[in-house]
Amino acid sequence: METKVLKASENSIKKAAKMLREGEVVGIPTETVYGLGANALDVCAVRKIFEAKGRPMDNPLIIHIADKKDISKYAKNLPKTLDNIIDNFWPGPLTIVLEKTDLVPKEITGGLETVAIRMPENQVALDIIRQAGVPVAAPSANVSGKPSPTKAEHVKEDMDGKIYLIIDGGDCEVGVESTVIDLSTDKPAILRPGKITKEMLAPYVKIESVVENVEKSCTPKAPGMKYRHYAPKAKLLVYEGVKKDVINEINKDIKANAFKGIKLGVIIESEHKNSIDCENVYDIGSELDEDEVAKNLFATLRKLDEDEVDLAFITVFESRHIGKATMNRLLKAASYNVKKL
Ligand code: TXA
Ligand code: MG
């Protein structure tokens, strides 16, 4: 099968919508990361997503809608807080887990009685969903375990020969996946951190818990979070401490590894890149701009593989806002391999 990449346009959007209606899988841009979309109500189409990604069937998918009102088709027993939350954060990078209706096939929810729903903000995504006229199930469009795709070329890398069409809507603005909140119980929880933080949600819902590291708890609430994730082939080591000490330690470790025949890389903020004594320094963006760092994270991890880096040293990033989500993804990618100074 040949995989076409078409720039987003009236024509290509029409084509994508038609393919979705006909039960095919299409790579689509969203504001967070690229998704691998299929008609959520077509079980055969949904199975193709799992196949293309190599995703375990017990890891549920998010249903993407283009009209807030559609939520009541797929979710029931809606909590009172919901209207306010949707009014403030949809369309946008917030996924909400609710009790599912019978319309939602179990193939999407990994057998759970709950369903995750999101209305994306990206105009191309909204146009595709609207024109398809069906709800669109979409996980991130990477091969399971790899960093999520934030550019159409990342989707092509992972999905070449596995799907017919990718719509290129340019770089994803947010760069980390949506925040997932669980409103299906009376204890609202953040199951996956993202751009929408607990503090931003506070006026509308009291979040009782934030799942920071679901791998270490026995029964993961967001099943996807228990798998190895976001990881490049390179081994990653994260340095935690005062910046000056981190820089010294990284430079020391570069020297110590210099003649081992492995390729080293360093990921660091723009302000510090000139203090690092290594051939392959990756600028992740300004330490003053958490949004920029989030946007660049996955592309930078993919760049390590492209450059065949074997071992990469990385600083802890500022994490007051979206940085929490960035660090959550980075630590998973690094398998929690942290050097504390
Ligand atoms: O930003 C995003 O959310 C992107 C774009 C494409 O919309 N999608 C995305 O999907 O990240 P995916 O499949 O890679 O991640 C969905 C996460 C997984 O951790 C999954 O386990 C969790 O949401 N999830 C889905 N349905 C759930 C449910 N019913 N209960 C708990 N967690 C659920
Ligand atoms: Mg994913």
PDB file of N, CA and C in Angstrom, residues 2-79:
ATOM      1  N   GLU A   2       0.520   2.213  -0.840  1.00  0.00           N
ATOM      2  CA  GLU A   2       1.300   3.458  -0.876  1.00  0.00           C
ATOM      3  C   GLU A   2       0.695   4.467   0.092  1.00  0.00           C
ATOM      4  N   THR A   3       1.543   5.128   0.873  1.00  0.00           N
ATOM      5  CA  THR A   3       1.048   6.110   1.836  1.00  0.00           C
ATOM      6  C   THR A   3       1.256   7.510   1.278  1.00  0.00           C
ATOM      7  N   LYS A   4       0.135   8.197   0.990  1.00  0.00           N
ATOM      8  CA  LYS A   4       0.233   9.556   0.444  1.00  0.00           C
ATOM      9  C   LYS A   4       0.199  10.574   1.569  1.00  0.00           C
ATOM     10  N   VAL A   5       1.034  11.607   1.429  1.00  0.00           N
ATOM     11  CA  VAL A   5       0.948  12.732   2.363  1.00  0.00           C
ATOM     12  C   VAL A   5       0.437  13.927   1.573  1.00  0.00           C
ATOM     13  N   LEU A   6      -0.736  14.437   1.928  1.00  0.00           N
ATOM     14  CA  LEU A   6      -1.306  15.585   1.218  1.00  0.00           C
ATOM     15  C   LEU A   6      -1.416  16.781   2.153  1.00  0.00           C
ATOM     16  N   LYS A   7      -0.987  17.952   1.653  1.00  0.00           N
ATOM     17  CA  LYS A   7      -1.157  19.185   2.443  1.00  0.00           C
ATOM     18  C   LYS A   7      -2.649  19.428   2.660  1.00  0.00           C
ATOM     19  N   ALA A   8      -2.989  19.927   3.855  1.00  0.00           N
ATOM     20  CA  ALA A   8      -4.395  20.187   4.158  1.00  0.00           C
ATOM     21  C   ALA A   8      -4.964  21.206   3.169  1.00  0.00           C
ATOM     22  N   SER A   9      -6.065  20.867   2.518  1.00  0.00           N
ATOM     23  CA  SER A   9      -6.737  21.758   1.576  1.00  0.00           C
ATOM     24  C   SER A   9      -8.184  21.296   1.499  1.00  0.00           C
ATOM     25  N   GLU A  10      -8.988  22.080   0.831  1.00  0.00           N
ATOM     26  CA  GLU A  10     -10.398  21.702   0.706  1.00  0.00           C
ATOM     27  C   GLU A  10     -10.518  20.289   0.135  1.00  0.00           C
ATOM     28  N   ASN A  11      -9.712  20.036  -0.903  1.00  0.00           N
ATOM     29  CA  ASN A  11      -9.775  18.730  -1.577  1.00  0.00           C
ATOM     30  C   ASN A  11      -9.295  17.581  -0.716  1.00  0.00           C
ATOM     31  N   SER A  12      -8.128  17.795  -0.066  1.00  0.00           N
ATOM     32  CA  SER A  12      -7.568  16.681   0.716  1.00  0.00           C
ATOM     33  C   SER A  12      -8.437  16.399   1.935  1.00  0.00           C
ATOM     34  N   ILE A  13      -9.040  17.434   2.492  1.00  0.00           N
ATOM     35  CA  ILE A  13      -9.933  17.241   3.649  1.00  0.00           C
ATOM     36  C   ILE A  13     -11.156  16.420   3.228  1.00  0.00           C
ATOM     37  N   LYS A  14     -11.658  16.744   2.041  1.00  0.00           N
ATOM     38  CA  LYS A  14     -12.811  15.998   1.510  1.00  0.00           C
ATOM     39  C   LYS A  14     -12.444  14.519   1.338  1.00  0.00           C
ATOM     40  N   LYS A  15     -11.249  14.299   0.813  1.00  0.00           N
ATOM     41  CA  LYS A  15     -10.777  12.938   0.575  1.00  0.00           C
ATOM     42  C   LYS A  15     -10.640  12.166   1.899  1.00  0.00           C
ATOM     43  N   ALA A  16     -10.056  12.837   2.892  1.00  0.00           N
ATOM     44  CA  ALA A  16      -9.872  12.188   4.201  1.00  0.00           C
ATOM     45  C   ALA A  16     -11.230  11.821   4.798  1.00  0.00           C
ATOM     46  N   ALA A  17     -12.180  12.744   4.693  1.00  0.00           N
ATOM     47  CA  ALA A  17     -13.517  12.507   5.258  1.00  0.00           C
ATOM     48  C   ALA A  17     -14.168  11.296   4.586  1.00  0.00           C
ATOM     49  N   LYS A  18     -13.989  11.215   3.274  1.00  0.00           N
ATOM     50  CA  LYS A  18     -14.582  10.098   2.520  1.00  0.00           C
ATOM     51  C   LYS A  18     -13.944   8.777   2.952  1.00  0.00           C
ATOM     52  N   MET A  19     -12.624   8.786   3.102  1.00  0.00           N
ATOM     53  CA  MET A  19     -11.945   7.552   3.513  1.00  0.00           C
ATOM     54  C   MET A  19     -12.405   7.106   4.894  1.00  0.00           C
ATOM     55  N   LEU A  20     -12.595   8.062   5.789  1.00  0.00           N
ATOM     56  CA  LEU A  20     -13.071   7.714   7.144  1.00  0.00           C
ATOM     57  C   LEU A  20     -14.468   7.087   7.055  1.00  0.00           C
ATOM     58  N   ARG A  21     -15.319   7.695   6.249  1.00  0.00           N
ATOM     59  CA  ARG A  21     -16.681   7.151   6.080  1.00  0.00           C
ATOM     60  C   ARG A  21     -16.641   5.734   5.528  1.00  0.00           C
ATOM     61  N   GLU A  22     -15.638   5.475   4.687  1.00  0.00           N
ATOM     62  CA  GLU A  22     -15.553   4.160   4.043  1.00  0.00           C
ATOM     63  C   GLU A  22     -14.773   3.137   4.867  1.00  0.00           C
ATOM     64  N   GLY A  23     -14.435   3.497   6.104  1.00  0.00           N
ATOM     65  CA  GLY A  23     -13.832   2.503   6.999  1.00  0.00           C
ATOM     66  C   GLY A  23     -12.314   2.422   6.937  1.00  0.00           C
ATOM     67  N   GLU A  24     -11.669   3.480   6.371  1.00  0.00           N
ATOM     68  CA  GLU A  24     -10.207   3.480   6.325  1.00  0.00           C
ATOM     69  C   GLU A  24      -9.629   4.298   7.492  1.00  0.00           C
ATOM     70  N   VAL A  25      -8.324   4.110   7.700  1.00  0.00           N
ATOM     71  CA  VAL A  25      -7.606   4.842   8.741  1.00  0.00           C
ATOM     72  C   VAL A  25      -6.836   5.994   8.085  1.00  0.00           C
ATOM     73  N   VAL A  26      -6.912   7.188   8.664  1.00  0.00           N
ATOM     74  CA  VAL A  26      -6.240   8.360   8.089  1.00  0.00           C
ATOM     75  C   VAL A  26      -5.421   9.079   9.167  1.00  0.00           C
ATOM     76  N   GLY A  27      -4.217   9.513   8.809  1.00  0.00           N
ATOM     77  CA  GLY A  27      -3.397  10.321   9.719  1.00  0.00           C
ATOM     78  C   GLY A  27      -3.872  11.761   9.672  1.00  0.00           C
ATOM     79  N   ILE A  28      -4.255  12.304  10.826  1.00  0.00           N
ATOM     80  CA  ILE A  28      -4.790  13.670  10.833  1.00  0.00           C
ATOM     81  C   ILE A  28      -4.087  14.558  11.868  1.00  0.00           C
ATOM     82  N   PRO A  29      -3.938  15.854  11.527  1.00  0.00           N
ATOM     83  CA  PRO A  29      -3.307  16.764  12.495  1.00  0.00           C
ATOM     84  C   PRO A  29      -4.302  17.140  13.592  1.00  0.00           C
ATOM     85  N   THR A  30      -3.816  17.350  14.812  1.00  0.00           N
ATOM     86  CA  THR A  30      -4.617  18.014  15.845  1.00  0.00           C
ATOM     87  C   THR A  30      -3.685  19.039  16.488  1.00  0.00           C
ATOM     88  N   GLU A  31      -4.198  19.846  17.411  1.00  0.00           N
ATOM     89  CA  GLU A  31      -3.338  20.857  18.037  1.00  0.00           C
ATOM     90  C   GLU A  31      -2.320  20.230  18.992  1.00  0.00           C
ATOM     91  N   THR A  32      -2.575  18.987  19.449  1.00  0.00           N
ATOM     92  CA  THR A  32      -1.645  18.360  20.399  1.00  0.00           C
ATOM     93  C   THR A  32      -0.573  17.573  19.663  1.00  0.00           C
ATOM     94  N   VAL A  33      -1.000  16.446  19.070  1.00  0.00           N
ATOM     95  CA  VAL A  33      -0.105  15.602  18.272  1.00  0.00           C
ATOM     96  C   VAL A  33      -0.936  15.065  17.106  1.00  0.00           C
ATOM     97  N   TYR A  34      -0.281  14.441  16.123  1.00  0.00           N
ATOM     98  CA  TYR A  34      -1.044  13.842  15.021  1.00  0.00           C
ATOM     99  C   TYR A  34      -1.774  12.597  15.527  1.00  0.00           C
ATOM    100  N   GLY A  35      -2.974  12.368  14.978  1.00  0.00           N
ATOM    101  CA  GLY A  35      -3.762  11.210  15.372  1.00  0.00           C
ATOM    102  C   GLY A  35      -3.935  10.250  14.207  1.00  0.00           C
ATOM    103  N   LEU A  36      -4.244   8.996  14.575  1.00  0.00           N
ATOM    104  CA  LEU A  36      -4.528   7.967  13.576  1.00  0.00           C
ATOM    105  C   LEU A  36      -6.024   7.717  13.665  1.00  0.00           C
ATOM    106  N   GLY A  37      -6.783   8.343  12.745  1.00  0.00           N
ATOM    107  CA  GLY A  37      -8.234   8.371  12.902  1.00  0.00           C
ATOM    108  C   GLY A  37      -8.963   7.279  12.135  1.00  0.00           C
ATOM    109  N   ALA A  38     -10.080   6.833  12.724  1.00  0.00           N
ATOM    110  CA  ALA A  38     -11.004   5.924  12.028  1.00  0.00           C
ATOM    111  C   ALA A  38     -12.395   6.158  12.589  1.00  0.00           C
ATOM    112  N   ASN A  39     -13.417   5.748  11.817  1.00  0.00           N
ATOM    113  CA  ASN A  39     -14.797   5.864  12.272  1.00  0.00           C
ATOM    114  C   ASN A  39     -14.976   5.085  13.581  1.00  0.00           C
ATOM    115  N   ALA A  40     -15.298   5.806  14.648  1.00  0.00           N
ATOM    116  CA  ALA A  40     -15.376   5.183  15.975  1.00  0.00           C
ATOM    117  C   ALA A  40     -16.510   4.166  16.082  1.00  0.00           C
ATOM    118  N   LEU A  41     -17.468   4.245  15.187  1.00  0.00           N
ATOM    119  CA  LEU A  41     -18.619   3.340  15.288  1.00  0.00           C
ATOM    120  C   LEU A  41     -18.463   2.111  14.393  1.00  0.00           C
ATOM    121  N   ASP A  42     -17.345   2.037  13.680  1.00  0.00           N
ATOM    122  CA  ASP A  42     -17.092   0.940  12.749  1.00  0.00           C
ATOM    123  C   ASP A  42     -15.976   0.058  13.338  1.00  0.00           C
ATOM    124  N   VAL A  43     -16.388  -1.090  13.873  1.00  0.00           N
ATOM    125  CA  VAL A  43     -15.450  -1.939  14.605  1.00  0.00           C
ATOM    126  C   VAL A  43     -14.277  -2.397  13.729  1.00  0.00           C
ATOM    127  N   CYS A  44     -14.569  -2.696  12.439  1.00  0.00           N
ATOM    128  CA  CYS A  44     -13.487  -3.136  11.532  1.00  0.00           C
ATOM    129  C   CYS A  44     -12.463  -2.021  11.350  1.00  0.00           C
ATOM    130  N   ALA A  45     -12.948  -0.794  11.188  1.00  0.00           N
ATOM    131  CA  ALA A  45     -12.053   0.345  10.993  1.00  0.00           C
ATOM    132  C   ALA A  45     -11.206   0.563  12.245  1.00  0.00           C
ATOM    133  N   VAL A  46     -11.830   0.427  13.400  1.00  0.00           N
ATOM    134  CA  VAL A  46     -11.114   0.634  14.658  1.00  0.00           C
ATOM    135  C   VAL A  46     -10.005  -0.414  14.823  1.00  0.00           C
ATOM    136  N   ARG A  47     -10.315  -1.658  14.418  1.00  0.00           N
ATOM    137  CA  ARG A  47      -9.283  -2.716  14.523  1.00  0.00           C
ATOM    138  C   ARG A  47      -8.048  -2.379  13.697  1.00  0.00           C
ATOM    139  N   LYS A  48      -8.288  -1.697  12.564  1.00  0.00           N
ATOM    140  CA  LYS A  48      -7.141  -1.323  11.705  1.00  0.00           C
ATOM    141  C   LYS A  48      -6.191  -0.358  12.426  1.00  0.00           C
ATOM    142  N   ILE A  49      -6.748   0.477  13.299  1.00  0.00           N
ATOM    143  CA  ILE A  49      -5.888   1.396  14.067  1.00  0.00           C
ATOM    144  C   ILE A  49      -4.937   0.588  14.949  1.00  0.00           C
ATOM    145  N   PHE A  50      -5.492  -0.377  15.671  1.00  0.00           N
ATOM    146  CA  PHE A  50      -4.671  -1.180  16.588  1.00  0.00           C
ATOM    147  C   PHE A  50      -3.579  -1.915  15.817  1.00  0.00           C
ATOM    148  N   GLU A  51      -3.960  -2.421  14.625  1.00  0.00           N
ATOM    149  CA  GLU A  51      -2.983  -3.137  13.799  1.00  0.00           C
ATOM    150  C   GLU A  51      -1.859  -2.213  13.348  1.00  0.00           C
ATOM    151  N   ALA A  52      -2.232  -1.047  12.802  1.00  0.00           N
ATOM    152  CA  ALA A  52      -1.222  -0.129  12.255  1.00  0.00           C
ATOM    153  C   ALA A  52      -0.256   0.341  13.341  1.00  0.00           C
ATOM    154  N   LYS A  53      -0.769   0.552  14.537  1.00  0.00           N
ATOM    155  CA  LYS A  53       0.074   1.052  15.644  1.00  0.00           C
ATOM    156  C   LYS A  53       0.827  -0.046  16.373  1.00  0.00           C
ATOM    157  N   GLY A  54       0.335  -1.305  16.231  1.00  0.00           N
ATOM    158  CA  GLY A  54       0.871  -2.382  17.051  1.00  0.00           C
ATOM    159  C   GLY A  54       0.487  -2.148  18.496  1.00  0.00           C
ATOM    160  N   ARG A  55      -0.760  -1.693  18.684  1.00  0.00           N
ATOM    161  CA  ARG A  55      -1.208  -1.297  20.027  1.00  0.00           C
ATOM    162  C   ARG A  55      -1.970  -2.430  20.705  1.00  0.00           C
ATOM    163  N   PRO A  56      -1.693  -2.688  21.988  1.00  0.00           N
ATOM    164  CA  PRO A  56      -2.452  -3.717  22.710  1.00  0.00           C
ATOM    165  C   PRO A  56      -3.941  -3.355  22.742  1.00  0.00           C
ATOM    166  N   MET A  57      -4.806  -4.356  22.563  1.00  0.00           N
ATOM    167  CA  MET A  57      -6.246  -4.105  22.445  1.00  0.00           C
ATOM    168  C   MET A  57      -6.878  -3.599  23.743  1.00  0.00           C
ATOM    169  N   ASP A  58      -6.183  -3.768  24.877  1.00  0.00           N
ATOM    170  CA  ASP A  58      -6.794  -3.305  26.137  1.00  0.00           C
ATOM    171  C   ASP A  58      -6.494  -1.833  26.413  1.00  0.00           C
ATOM    172  N   ASN A  59      -5.826  -1.166  25.472  1.00  0.00           N
ATOM    173  CA  ASN A  59      -5.522   0.253  25.657  1.00  0.00           C
ATOM    174  C   ASN A  59      -6.540   1.094  24.882  1.00  0.00           C
ATOM    175  N   PRO A  60      -7.468   1.740  25.574  1.00  0.00           N
ATOM    176  CA  PRO A  60      -8.606   2.377  24.913  1.00  0.00           C
ATOM    177  C   PRO A  60      -8.250   3.629  24.104  1.00  0.00           C
ATOM    178  N   LEU A  61      -9.143   3.981  23.171  1.00  0.00           N
ATOM    179  CA  LEU A  61      -8.935   5.121  22.281  1.00  0.00           C
ATOM    180  C   LEU A  61      -9.824   6.295  22.675  1.00  0.00           C
ATOM    181  N   ILE A  62      -9.409   7.492  22.264  1.00  0.00           N
ATOM    182  CA  ILE A  62     -10.217   8.692  22.485  1.00  0.00           C
ATOM    183  C   ILE A  62     -11.151   8.895  21.290  1.00  0.00           C
ATOM    184  N   ILE A  63     -12.418   9.218  21.552  1.00  0.00           N
ATOM    185  CA  ILE A  63     -13.340   9.585  20.469  1.00  0.00           C
ATOM    186  C   ILE A  63     -13.281  11.098  20.288  1.00  0.00           C
ATOM    187  N   HIS A  64     -13.022  11.526  19.046  1.00  0.00           N
ATOM    188  CA  HIS A  64     -12.958  12.956  18.726  1.00  0.00           C
ATOM    189  C   HIS A  64     -14.258  13.395  18.067  1.00  0.00           C
ATOM    190  N   ILE A  65     -14.837  14.474  18.581  1.00  0.00           N
ATOM    191  CA  ILE A  65     -16.088  14.986  18.017  1.00  0.00           C
ATOM    192  C   ILE A  65     -15.882  16.441  17.582  1.00  0.00           C
ATOM    193  N   ALA A  66     -16.806  16.928  16.730  1.00  0.00           N
ATOM    194  CA  ALA A  66     -16.662  18.298  16.228  1.00  0.00           C
ATOM    195  C   ALA A  66     -17.801  19.191  16.714  1.00  0.00           C
ATOM    196  N   ASP A  67     -18.665  18.629  17.556  1.00  0.00           N
ATOM    197  CA  ASP A  67     -19.796  19.393  18.055  1.00  0.00           C
ATOM    198  C   ASP A  67     -20.015  18.989  19.518  1.00  0.00           C
ATOM    199  N   LYS A  68     -19.978  19.996  20.413  1.00  0.00           N
ATOM    200  CA  LYS A  68     -20.085  19.693  21.849  1.00  0.00           C
ATOM    201  C   LYS A  68     -21.308  18.845  22.172  1.00  0.00           C
ATOM    202  N   LYS A  69     -22.393  19.111  21.452  1.00  0.00           N
ATOM    203  CA  LYS A  69     -23.656  18.418  21.754  1.00  0.00           C
ATOM    204  C   LYS A  69     -23.555  16.899  21.579  1.00  0.00           C
ATOM    205  N   ASP A  70     -22.637  16.457  20.724  1.00  0.00           N
ATOM    206  CA  ASP A  70     -22.516  15.017  20.442  1.00  0.00           C
ATOM    207  C   ASP A  70     -22.093  14.206  21.653  1.00  0.00           C
ATOM    208  N   ILE A  71     -21.606  14.881  22.677  1.00  0.00           N
ATOM    209  CA  ILE A  71     -21.117  14.155  23.855  1.00  0.00           C
ATOM    210  C   ILE A  71     -22.205  13.245  24.429  1.00  0.00           C
ATOM    211  N   SER A  72     -23.446  13.691  24.374  1.00  0.00           N
ATOM    212  CA  SER A  72     -24.507  12.893  25.007  1.00  0.00           C
ATOM    213  C   SER A  72     -24.888  11.667  24.162  1.00  0.00           C
ATOM    214  N   LYS A  73     -24.375  11.590  22.933  1.00  0.00           N
ATOM    215  CA  LYS A  73     -24.590  10.360  22.153  1.00  0.00           C
ATOM    216  C   LYS A  73     -23.697   9.234  22.667  1.00  0.00           C
ATOM    217  N   TYR A  74     -22.533   9.613  23.164  1.00  0.00           N
ATOM    218  CA  TYR A  74     -21.531   8.596  23.502  1.00  0.00           C
ATOM    219  C   TYR A  74     -21.303   8.441  25.012  1.00  0.00           C
ATOM    220  N   ALA A  75     -21.791   9.416  25.799  1.00  0.00           N
ATOM    221  CA  ALA A  75     -21.591   9.347  27.252  1.00  0.00           C
ATOM    222  C   ALA A  75     -22.901   9.612  27.974  1.00  0.00           C
ATOM    223  N   LYS A  76     -23.077   8.949  29.148  1.00  0.00           N
ATOM    224  CA  LYS A  76     -24.322   9.137  29.903  1.00  0.00           C
ATOM    225  C   LYS A  76     -24.023   9.395  31.374  1.00  0.00           C
ATOM    226  N   ASN A  77     -25.079   9.674  32.138  1.00  0.00           N
ATOM    227  CA  ASN A  77     -24.933  10.039  33.559  1.00  0.00           C
ATOM    228  C   ASN A  77     -23.899  11.161  33.702  1.00  0.00           C
ATOM    229  N   LEU A  78     -24.081  12.204  32.911  1.00  0.00           N
ATOM    230  CA  LEU A  78     -23.087  13.282  32.863  1.00  0.00           C
ATOM    231  C   LEU A  78     -23.108  14.087  34.164  1.00  0.00           C
ATOM    232  N   PRO A  79     -21.935  14.363  34.737  1.00  0.00           N
ATOM    233  CA  PRO A  79     -21.896  15.118  35.990  1.00  0.00           C
ATOM    234  C   PRO A  79     -22.279  16.586  35.783  1.00  0.00           C
TER     235      PRO A  79
END
